[in-house]
Amino acid sequence: MRYIGDTDKVQAVSAAEYRRATAVLEGDLSDDTEIDALLQAAQEAVETATGRPLAPGAYEFTVPFPGWRRWYFPCLPVTALDDLTLFETDTGDAAVPDLTGVRIVRGSDEPQLLLPSDWDGFDVEADTLRIQATIGAVAGSPETKTLKRAIIMVAKQWFIDGVSVGEHDAMPQLAFGALRLIKQVRYRRPFTFCEA
């Protein structure tokens, strides 16, 4: 899963919201740059851990093809299918098949890409399918509120521990409370994520 939007991802928690939630005083930091960096890193960690982007955006997936008609997205909610492109790895040839009959099923709780049996993409010599879709939560949903609380908890822990964004090869450990919030809203697709 790769974000391919034209603009930077929307920051779900502002520095002002963070300050209110954690009682960080204006004097603790001279400006919001450090807080914003921590919040953006925490948001990335929470979105990755839960499979739930916090704002709608364009994402891309590259999956082996053919052999299936139903593919389960590893994240949610999926609100639109933007593009499908087939590739032949050896030759580099690309084909953009017609999207007629292609559907997103159960986009908000168990999103699936469903290809019709007569889809013209099955006639193309290809071994890879690139899927581009719009994915992200609607503002104000219950899950969004939980995710925002988790972002604040993660950023606060990193601030207290003196973690600087970008200085570690591995993500620092998350606090127990943040892990509990993440587990409450984590999405996991079915074990079988492709069906013929």
Short mmCIF file of C-alpha atoms in Angstrom, two decimals:
data_model
loop_
_atom_site.label_atom_id
_atom_site.label_comp_id
_atom_site.label_asym_id
_atom_site.label_seq_id
_atom_site.Cartn_x
_atom_site.Cartn_y
_atom_site.Cartn_z
CA MET A 1 0.00 0.00 0.00
CA ARG A 2 1.46 3.31 -1.09
CA TYR A 3 0.01 6.80 -0.78
CA ILE A 4 -0.01 8.47 -4.22
CA GLY A 5 -2.09 11.60 -3.53
CA ASP A 6 -1.16 14.91 -5.16
CA THR A 7 -0.91 16.66 -1.80
CA ASP A 8 0.58 15.81 1.58
CA LYS A 9 -1.56 13.59 3.77
CA VAL A 10 -3.99 15.47 5.98
CA GLN A 11 -2.69 15.77 9.54
CA ALA A 12 -5.51 14.34 11.68
CA VAL A 13 -4.47 15.95 14.99
CA SER A 14 -3.39 19.58 15.13
CA ALA A 15 -0.71 20.89 17.46
CA ALA A 16 -3.41 22.86 19.30
CA GLU A 17 -5.48 19.68 19.85
CA TYR A 18 -2.36 17.91 21.09
CA ARG A 19 -1.56 20.74 23.52
CA ARG A 20 -5.12 20.71 24.91
CA ALA A 21 -5.16 16.92 25.32
CA THR A 22 -1.75 16.64 26.96
CA ALA A 23 -1.42 19.94 28.84
CA VAL A 24 1.81 20.79 27.00
CA LEU A 25 2.47 24.43 27.75
CA GLU A 26 3.44 27.02 25.14
CA GLY A 27 6.81 27.43 26.87
CA ASP A 28 7.71 23.76 26.48
CA LEU A 29 8.34 24.25 22.77
CA SER A 30 9.12 27.45 20.92
CA ASP A 31 6.91 26.54 17.97
CA ASP A 32 4.71 23.72 16.72
CA THR A 33 7.24 22.27 14.24
CA GLU A 34 8.44 19.53 16.60
CA ILE A 35 4.91 18.67 17.70
CA ASP A 36 3.71 18.52 14.08
CA ALA A 37 6.60 16.20 13.16
CA LEU A 38 5.78 13.90 16.11
CA LEU A 39 2.07 13.94 15.24
CA GLN A 40 2.73 13.10 11.59
CA ALA A 41 5.03 10.21 12.55
CA ALA A 42 2.54 8.97 15.15
CA GLN A 43 -0.28 9.18 12.60
CA GLU A 44 1.74 7.13 10.11
CA ALA A 45 2.42 4.51 12.80
CA VAL A 46 -1.24 4.33 13.87
CA GLU A 47 -2.58 4.20 10.30
CA THR A 48 -0.15 1.42 9.39
CA ALA A 49 -0.91 -0.56 12.55
CA THR A 50 -4.68 -0.32 12.11
CA GLY A 51 -5.05 -0.42 8.32
CA ARG A 52 -7.25 2.69 8.56
CA PRO A 53 -6.10 5.90 6.88
CA LEU A 54 -7.60 8.86 8.74
CA ALA A 55 -8.58 10.95 5.73
CA PRO A 56 -9.59 10.01 2.18
CA GLY A 57 -6.65 9.84 -0.21
CA ALA A 58 -5.34 8.02 -3.28
CA TYR A 59 -3.48 4.76 -2.59
CA GLU A 60 -1.87 2.18 -4.86
CA PHE A 61 -1.51 -1.59 -4.51
CA THR A 62 0.48 -3.94 -6.74
CA VAL A 63 -0.65 -7.57 -6.64
CA PRO A 64 0.09 -10.79 -8.55
CA PHE A 65 -2.39 -11.55 -11.34
CA PRO A 66 -4.27 -13.57 -12.71
CA GLY A 67 -5.86 -16.46 -10.89
CA TRP A 68 -8.45 -14.61 -8.86
CA ARG A 69 -11.67 -12.65 -9.27
CA ARG A 70 -12.01 -11.34 -5.72
CA TRP A 71 -9.22 -9.54 -3.86
CA TYR A 72 -9.54 -8.22 -0.28
CA PHE A 73 -8.01 -4.82 0.42
CA PRO A 74 -5.62 -4.76 3.42
CA CYS A 75 -7.18 -1.53 4.71
CA LEU A 76 -10.48 0.33 4.92
CA PRO A 77 -12.73 2.10 4.13
CA VAL A 78 -12.46 1.98 0.34
CA THR A 79 -14.71 4.63 -1.15
CA ALA A 80 -13.80 4.54 -4.86
CA LEU A 81 -11.90 2.54 -7.44
CA ASP A 82 -9.78 4.98 -9.44
CA ASP A 83 -7.81 2.82 -11.87
CA LEU A 84 -6.68 -0.69 -12.77
CA THR A 85 -3.58 -1.34 -14.90
CA LEU A 86 -2.20 -4.72 -15.95
CA PHE A 87 1.56 -5.28 -16.42
CA GLU A 88 3.69 -8.00 -17.96
CA THR A 89 6.84 -8.03 -15.82
CA ASP A 90 9.18 -9.51 -18.43
CA THR A 91 8.26 -7.13 -21.27
CA GLY A 92 7.07 -4.10 -19.32
CA ASP A 93 3.91 -3.96 -21.42
CA ALA A 94 0.97 -2.24 -19.72
CA ALA A 95 -2.73 -2.41 -20.48
CA VAL A 96 -5.63 -0.43 -19.04
CA PRO A 97 -8.70 -2.66 -19.24
CA ASP A 98 -12.27 -1.41 -19.21
CA LEU A 99 -13.72 -1.06 -15.70
CA THR A 100 -17.22 -2.08 -16.76
CA GLY A 101 -18.59 -4.53 -14.22
CA VAL A 102 -15.65 -4.12 -11.82
CA ARG A 103 -16.95 -3.35 -8.33
CA ILE A 104 -15.90 -2.52 -4.80
CA VAL A 105 -17.94 -4.68 -2.43
CA ARG A 106 -18.41 -3.96 1.32
CA GLY A 107 -16.11 -0.96 1.10
CA SER A 108 -16.58 0.14 4.70
CA ASP A 109 -16.23 -3.11 6.63
CA GLU A 110 -14.47 -5.79 4.53
CA PRO A 111 -13.50 -4.11 1.23
CA GLN A 112 -13.12 -6.32 -1.80
CA LEU A 113 -12.31 -5.74 -5.45
CA LEU A 114 -14.62 -7.96 -7.50
CA LEU A 115 -13.83 -8.64 -11.16
CA PRO A 116 -16.66 -9.93 -13.40
CA SER A 117 -16.10 -13.33 -15.04
CA ASP A 118 -16.20 -11.75 -18.51
CA TRP A 119 -13.80 -8.91 -17.67
CA ASP A 120 -11.60 -8.03 -20.65
CA GLY A 121 -8.51 -7.89 -18.40
CA PHE A 122 -8.50 -11.70 -18.26
CA ASP A 123 -7.60 -11.71 -21.97
CA VAL A 124 -4.43 -9.67 -21.43
CA GLU A 125 -1.06 -11.38 -21.02
CA ALA A 126 -0.12 -9.99 -17.61
CA ASP A 127 1.23 -11.16 -14.27
CA THR A 128 0.74 -8.02 -12.17
CA LEU A 129 -2.26 -5.81 -11.45
CA ARG A 130 -1.88 -2.25 -10.15
CA ILE A 131 -4.95 -1.07 -8.24
CA GLN A 132 -5.51 2.60 -7.45
CA ALA A 133 -8.31 3.47 -5.05
CA THR A 134 -9.53 6.19 -2.72
CA ILE A 135 -9.24 5.04 0.88
CA GLY A 136 -9.79 6.83 4.16
CA ALA A 137 -12.17 7.45 7.02
CA VAL A 138 -14.94 10.01 7.09
CA ALA A 139 -14.29 12.75 9.66
CA GLY A 140 -16.17 12.28 12.91
CA SER A 141 -16.66 8.51 12.69
CA PRO A 142 -16.25 6.60 15.99
CA GLU A 143 -13.11 4.91 14.69
CA THR A 144 -11.58 8.27 13.78
CA LYS A 145 -12.01 9.53 17.33
CA THR A 146 -10.28 6.42 18.69
CA LEU A 147 -7.46 6.74 16.17
CA LYS A 148 -6.93 10.40 17.06
CA ARG A 149 -6.67 9.49 20.76
CA ALA A 150 -4.08 6.83 19.86
CA ILE A 151 -2.07 9.35 17.82
CA ILE A 152 -2.05 11.78 20.75
CA MET A 153 -0.93 9.03 23.17
CA VAL A 154 1.87 7.88 20.86
CA ALA A 155 3.10 11.42 20.19
CA LYS A 156 2.97 12.26 23.91
CA GLN A 157 5.00 9.17 24.81
CA TRP A 158 7.59 9.99 22.15
CA PHE A 159 7.74 13.61 23.35
CA ILE A 160 8.28 12.53 26.97
CA ASP A 161 10.87 9.92 25.94
CA GLY A 162 12.73 12.51 23.84
CA VAL A 163 12.32 10.56 20.61
CA SER A 164 13.28 12.59 17.53
CA VAL A 165 11.51 11.76 14.30
CA GLY A 166 13.80 10.04 11.80
CA GLU A 167 16.62 9.14 14.19
CA HIS A 168 15.66 5.47 14.63
CA ASP A 169 15.79 2.55 12.20
CA ALA A 170 12.91 0.84 14.01
CA MET A 171 9.78 2.41 15.44
CA PRO A 172 10.00 3.01 19.22
CA GLN A 173 7.79 0.85 21.44
CA LEU A 174 4.20 2.01 21.91
CA ALA A 175 2.61 2.51 25.31
CA PHE A 176 0.10 -0.05 26.55
CA GLY A 177 -2.83 2.40 26.32
CA ALA A 178 -2.04 3.29 22.71
CA LEU A 179 -1.74 -0.40 21.81
CA ARG A 180 -5.17 -1.09 23.35
CA LEU A 181 -6.76 1.70 21.30
CA ILE A 182 -5.08 0.45 18.13
CA LYS A 183 -6.30 -3.11 18.74
CA GLN A 184 -9.88 -1.85 19.20
CA VAL A 185 -10.05 -0.57 15.61
CA ARG A 186 -7.42 -2.66 13.78
CA TYR A 187 -8.60 -4.09 10.46
CA ARG A 188 -7.33 -7.45 9.31
CA ARG A 189 -8.43 -8.86 6.02
CA PRO A 190 -9.43 -12.53 5.78
CA PHE A 191 -6.58 -15.04 5.71
CA THR A 192 -7.53 -15.95 2.14
CA PHE A 193 -7.19 -12.57 0.45
CA CYS A 194 -7.66 -13.76 -3.15
CA GLU A 195 -10.49 -15.95 -4.39
CA ALA A 196 -10.89 -17.51 -7.82
#
